[in-house]
């Protein structure tokens, strides 16, 4: 099966831009990495599936409240590209986000499904977040 190294590099660049947008507090830029439509889905922390509106509201609410990003690492990242236009990105998050008085440490298993649109941009169409168990 083809590896698609150029597309993997594009996805990694997109991930870097996502991190930069969060660090800069540019929530509109963060939102622009999603392909919101009725097809968009998200699973989060064992809750029932939600869609585009709930995901956007959550991202704006949470990331819009971050005062400082101390760490936003995607550890053990794997980028699997299929047919040059679909990618599944999996990693273990090590996010340290400072809110007003609270430091949130997010250690999750995360899967992001990206699709390359007609403009050649990679957009998130599905997210899955679940707690990472310590071994």
Backbone as CSV, one residue per row, in Angstrom:
resi,resn,N_x,N_y,N_z,CA_x,CA_y,CA_z,C_x,C_y,C_z
1,UNK,0.844,-1.176,0.000,0.000,0.000,0.000,0.891,1.241,0.000
2,UNK,0.531,2.220,-0.776,1.326,3.444,-0.919,1.394,4.205,0.401
3,UNK,2.529,4.874,0.628,2.750,5.621,1.875,2.361,7.099,1.762
4,UNK,2.434,7.692,0.576,2.071,9.099,0.358,2.880,10.059,1.231
5,UNK,4.207,10.075,1.094,5.037,10.932,1.949,4.747,12.432,1.799
6,UNK,4.430,12.895,0.599,4.117,14.325,0.425,2.859,14.705,1.192
7,UNK,1.851,13.859,1.117,0.605,14.130,1.830,0.810,14.045,3.340
8,UNK,1.648,13.097,3.783,1.959,13.015,5.210,2.616,14.309,5.687
9,UNK,3.524,14.860,4.887,4.181,16.126,5.232,3.156,17.266,5.271
10,UNK,2.200,17.255,4.343,1.146,18.284,4.339,0.307,18.199,5.609
11,UNK,-0.025,16.997,6.019,-0.808,16.806,7.246,-0.015,17.300,8.453
12,UNK,1.255,16.967,8.511,2.094,17.417,9.621,2.160,18.947,9.655
13,UNK,2.254,19.567,8.487,2.245,21.028,8.409,0.897,21.571,8.888
14,UNK,-0.181,20.919,8.517,-1.512,21.332,8.968,-1.604,21.219,10.485
15,UNK,-1.080,20.126,11.051,-1.079,19.964,12.510,-0.301,21.108,13.167
16,UNK,0.862,21.430,12.611,1.656,22.532,13.155,0.867,23.846,13.120
17,UNK,0.121,24.077,12.057,-0.689,25.292,11.945,-1.842,25.282,12.945
18,UNK,-2.403,24.116,13.203,-3.453,23.996,14.217,-2.890,24.391,15.577
19,UNK,-1.728,23.850,15.918,-1.083,24.169,17.205,-0.799,25.665,17.289
20,UNK,-0.248,26.249,16.229,0.045,27.688,16.215,-1.221,28.510,16.425
21,UNK,-2.328,28.097,15.812,-3.576,28.859,15.958,-4.065,28.824,17.402
22,UNK,-3.927,27.676,18.066,-4.333,27.569,19.470,-3.426,28.437,20.335
23,UNK,-2.116,28.346,20.108,-1.163,29.134,20.901,-1.386,30.628,20.721
24,UNK,-1.777,31.035,19.514,-2.002,32.452,19.222,-3.394,32.924,19.660
25,UNK,-4.241,31.975,20.071,-5.605,32.336,20.440,-6.462,32.714,19.242
26,UNK,-6.074,32.258,18.049,-6.808,32.557,16.822,-7.857,31.467,16.596
27,UNK,-8.984,31.626,17.256,-10.026,30.592,17.239,-10.653,30.448,15.856
28,UNK,-10.828,31.555,15.132,-11.379,31.450,13.781,-10.459,30.623,12.887
29,UNK,-9.159,30.784,13.052,-8.199,29.981,12.277,-8.325,28.510,12.665
30,UNK,-8.420,28.249,13.982,-8.602,26.875,14.442,-9.850,26.259,13.810
31,UNK,-10.937,26.988,13.826,-12.197,26.488,13.264,-12.048,26.212,11.767
32,UNK,-11.221,27.007,11.080,-11.077,26.858,9.623,-10.438,25.530,9.220
33,UNK,-9.848,24.808,10.164,-9.255,23.509,9.845,-10.292,22.388,9.836
34,UNK,-11.548,22.712,10.133,-12.629,21.730,10.150,-13.496,21.876,8.898
35,UNK,-14.006,20.766,8.416,-14.969,20.771,7.313,-16.341,20.496,7.932
36,UNK,-16.916,21.547,8.511,-18.213,21.384,9.171,-19.308,21.220,8.139
37,UNK,-20.076,20.176,8.323,-21.221,19.860,7.467,-22.043,18.829,8.235
38,UNK,-23.186,18.436,7.685,-23.959,17.376,8.356,-23.192,16.052,8.467
39,UNK,-22.128,15.876,7.691,-21.338,14.643,7.746,-20.332,14.643,8.897
40,UNK,-20.013,15.806,9.470,-19.003,15.903,10.525,-19.478,15.159,11.769
41,UNK,-18.563,14.376,12.385,-18.891,13.661,13.620,-17.742,13.768,14.609
42,UNK,-18.119,13.616,15.898,-17.120,13.614,16.959,-17.578,12.697,18.081
43,UNK,-16.631,11.916,18.604,-16.827,11.159,19.836,-15.888,11.764,20.863
44,UNK,-16.406,12.013,22.069,-15.572,12.639,23.085,-15.875,12.046,24.445
45,UNK,-14.843,11.429,25.049,-14.882,10.964,26.434,-16.063,10.037,26.730
46,UNK,-16.434,9.201,25.783,-17.476,8.214,26.003,-18.891,8.739,25.846
47,UNK,-19.046,10.026,25.533,-20.383,10.611,25.347,-20.934,10.203,23.976
48,UNK,-22.247,10.302,23.789,-22.812,10.006,22.474,-22.211,10.912,21.393
49,UNK,-22.246,10.438,20.180,-21.709,11.183,19.033,-22.358,12.565,18.953
50,UNK,-21.551,13.565,18.599,-22.127,14.872,18.303,-21.665,15.307,16.922
51,UNK,-22.124,16.476,16.507,-21.839,16.928,15.152,-21.130,18.260,15.097
52,UNK,-21.253,18.898,13.955,-20.516,20.122,13.653,-20.823,21.252,14.623
53,UNK,-22.093,21.516,14.888,-22.450,22.645,15.752,-21.901,22.460,17.160
54,UNK,-22.046,21.264,17.719,-21.538,21.008,19.065,-20.014,21.090,19.108
55,UNK,-19.356,20.551,18.080,-17.899,20.596,18.055,-17.409,22.033,17.971
56,UNK,-17.999,22.819,17.087,-17.556,24.211,16.950,-17.793,24.994,18.243
57,UNK,-18.937,24.804,18.865,-19.223,25.507,20.125,-18.221,25.115,21.199
58,UNK,-17.894,23.820,21.285,-16.920,23.352,22.267,-15.541,23.951,21.987
59,UNK,-15.097,23.891,20.742,-13.764,24.401,20.393,-13.673,25.898,20.689
60,UNK,-14.708,26.646,20.325,-14.697,28.092,20.586,-14.718,28.367,22.095
61,UNK,-15.528,27.621,22.825,-15.637,27.836,24.259,-14.377,27.476,25.011
62,UNK,-13.840,26.305,24.734,-12.659,25.842,25.468,-11.405,26.578,25.005
63,UNK,-11.088,26.485,23.728,-9.847,27.092,23.260,-9.902,28.615,23.300
64,UNK,-11.107,29.170,23.238,-11.255,30.614,23.382,-11.022,31.093,24.800
65,UNK,-11.034,30.180,25.766,-10.822,30.520,27.176,-9.395,30.266,27.643
66,UNK,-8.566,29.675,26.807,-7.188,29.367,27.185,-6.398,30.675,27.283
67,UNK,-5.731,30.862,28.411,-4.895,32.052,28.612,-3.475,31.819,28.111
68,UNK,-3.004,30.565,28.240,-1.650,30.252,27.779,-1.556,28.758,27.481
69,UNK,-0.896,28.439,26.397,-0.609,27.044,26.056,0.816,26.765,26.518
70,UNK,0.940,25.951,27.555,2.258,25.607,28.076,2.883,24.465,27.288
71,UNK,2.026,23.579,26.788,2.506,22.416,26.038,1.353,21.911,25.188
72,UNK,1.638,21.556,23.950,0.608,20.976,23.085,1.283,19.972,22.158
73,UNK,1.655,18.846,22.755,2.389,17.815,22.023,1.445,16.691,21.577
74,UNK,1.678,16.213,20.386,1.003,15.025,19.880,2.028,13.900,19.839
75,UNK,2.080,13.111,20.899,3.096,12.063,21.025,2.708,10.801,20.260
76,UNK,3.719,10.089,19.784,3.539,8.827,19.059,2.566,9.015,17.888
77,UNK,2.727,10.140,17.165,1.813,10.449,16.060,2.038,9.500,14.892
78,UNK,0.923,9.016,14.366,0.934,8.181,13.166,0.002,8.829,12.159
79,UNK,0.500,9.005,10.937,-0.292,9.604,9.866,-0.441,8.554,8.774
80,UNK,-1.665,8.085,8.595,-1.949,7.084,7.560,-2.792,7.749,6.479
81,UNK,-2.241,7.831,5.273,-2.931,8.466,4.148,-3.455,7.380,3.220
82,UNK,-4.691,7.549,2.799,-5.348,6.597,1.901,-5.744,7.304,0.620
83,UNK,-5.312,6.759,-0.511,-5.678,7.231,-1.839,-5.300,8.691,-2.083
84,UNK,-4.410,9.247,-1.266,-3.920,10.602,-1.474,-4.826,11.713,-1.005
85,UNK,-6.041,11.356,-0.529,-6.956,12.442,-0.137,-7.728,12.198,1.163
86,UNK,-7.428,11.122,1.857,-8.028,10.837,3.165,-6.887,10.439,4.094
87,UNK,-6.918,10.962,5.321,-5.864,10.618,6.271,-6.459,10.402,7.654
88,UNK,-5.923,9.407,8.347,-6.262,9.157,9.741,-5.002,9.462,10.544
89,UNK,-5.138,10.403,11.466,-4.019,10.821,12.301,-4.332,10.401,13.726
90,UNK,-3.442,9.610,14.316,-3.637,9.159,15.692,-2.432,9.585,16.519
91,UNK,-2.703,9.967,17.766,-1.623,10.361,18.671,-2.126,10.365,20.103
92,UNK,-1.173,10.485,21.020,-1.479,10.634,22.443,-1.217,12.091,22.791
93,UNK,-2.247,12.789,23.218,-2.080,14.210,23.524,-1.365,14.398,24.850
94,UNK,-0.538,15.412,24.889,0.067,15.897,26.130,-0.089,17.410,26.076
95,UNK,-1.295,17.855,26.392,-1.649,19.265,26.323,-1.682,19.823,27.743
96,UNK,-1.027,20.942,27.949,-1.054,21.656,29.224,-1.589,23.048,28.911
97,UNK,-2.838,23.280,29.278,-3.534,24.518,28.938,-3.858,25.289,30.205
98,UNK,-3.409,26.532,30.258,-3.672,27.366,31.423,-4.912,28.205,31.167
99,UNK,-5.899,28.023,32.037,-7.087,28.863,32.017,-6.874,29.918,33.101
100,UNK,-7.882,30.667,33.483,-7.713,31.711,34.500,-6.888,31.218,35.685
101,UNK,-7.461,30.332,36.480,-6.787,29.831,37.678,-6.469,28.348,37.601
102,UNK,-6.859,27.722,36.523,-6.763,26.268,36.438,-5.826,25.838,35.314
103,UNK,-4.974,24.870,35.638,-4.142,24.228,34.631,-4.820,22.915,34.244
104,UNK,-5.145,22.773,32.978,-5.741,21.534,32.484,-4.670,20.739,31.750
105,UNK,-4.494,19.486,32.166,-3.576,18.577,31.488,-4.443,17.540,30.785
106,UNK,-4.304,17.471,29.472,-5.132,16.573,28.672,-4.245,15.482,28.098
107,UNK,-4.397,14.286,28.637,-3.685,13.109,28.135,-4.721,12.142,27.579
108,UNK,-5.011,12.293,26.299,-6.030,11.506,25.618,-5.420,10.725,24.471
109,UNK,-6.180,9.732,24.020,-5.944,9.112,22.728,-6.801,9.916,21.757
110,UNK,-6.214,10.399,20.691,-6.963,11.221,19.743,-6.794,10.652,18.346
111,UNK,-7.914,10.583,17.642,-7.921,10.242,16.219,-8.586,11.389,15.484
112,UNK,-7.954,11.841,14.426,-8.519,12.872,13.559,-8.574,12.310,12.150
113,UNK,-9.720,12.445,11.494,-9.836,12.037,10.100,-9.859,13.312,9.264
114,UNK,-8.915,13.386,8.338,-8.802,14.532,7.441,-9.189,14.118,6.025
115,UNK,-9.763,15.054,5.291,-10.039,14.872,3.865,-9.449,16.073,3.140
116,UNK,-8.809,15.810,2.021,-8.237,16.890,1.212,-9.343,17.434,0.311
117,UNK,-9.612,18.730,0.410,-10.693,19.314,-0.390,-10.202,19.686,-1.794
118,UNK,-11.093,20.218,-2.609,-10.758,20.527,-4.003,-9.712,21.631,-4.124
119,UNK,-9.535,22.441,-3.060,-8.511,23.486,-3.061,-7.151,22.936,-2.624
120,UNK,-7.112,21.659,-2.233,-5.867,21.043,-1.795,-5.579,21.207,-0.317
121,UNK,-6.566,21.678,0.457,-6.402,21.858,1.901,-6.938,20.649,2.642
122,UNK,-6.237,20.259,3.711,-6.663,19.155,4.557,-7.605,19.687,5.626
123,UNK,-8.793,19.086,5.735,-9.812,19.519,6.694,-10.235,18.336,7.557
124,UNK,-10.476,18.615,8.841,-10.930,17.582,9.775,-12.413,17.320,9.546
125,UNK,-12.775,16.032,9.377,-14.176,15.649,9.209,-14.670,14.763,10.345
126,UNK,-13.738,14.297,11.189,-14.120,13.468,12.340,-13.042,13.590,13.409
127,UNK,-13.484,13.632,14.678,-12.574,13.630,15.825,-13.036,12.567,16.811
128,UNK,-12.067,11.929,17.440,-12.376,10.972,18.506,-11.372,11.198,19.629
129,UNK,-11.899,11.439,20.833,-11.069,11.683,22.012,-11.496,10.703,23.104
130,UNK,-10.527,10.009,23.675,-10.814,9.144,24.817,-9.622,9.166,25.750
131,UNK,-9.860,8.923,27.044,-8.766,8.990,28.017,-7.677,7.976,27.700
132,UNK,-6.450,8.388,27.901,-5.309,7.494,27.746,-5.012,6.887,29.103
133,UNK,-5.098,5.577,29.194,-4.806,4.895,30.463,-3.305,4.799,30.633
134,UNK,-2.868,5.045,31.865,-1.452,4.867,32.162,-1.164,3.394,32.299
135,UNK,-0.046,2.963,31.741,0.290,1.554,31.764,1.302,1.270,32.858
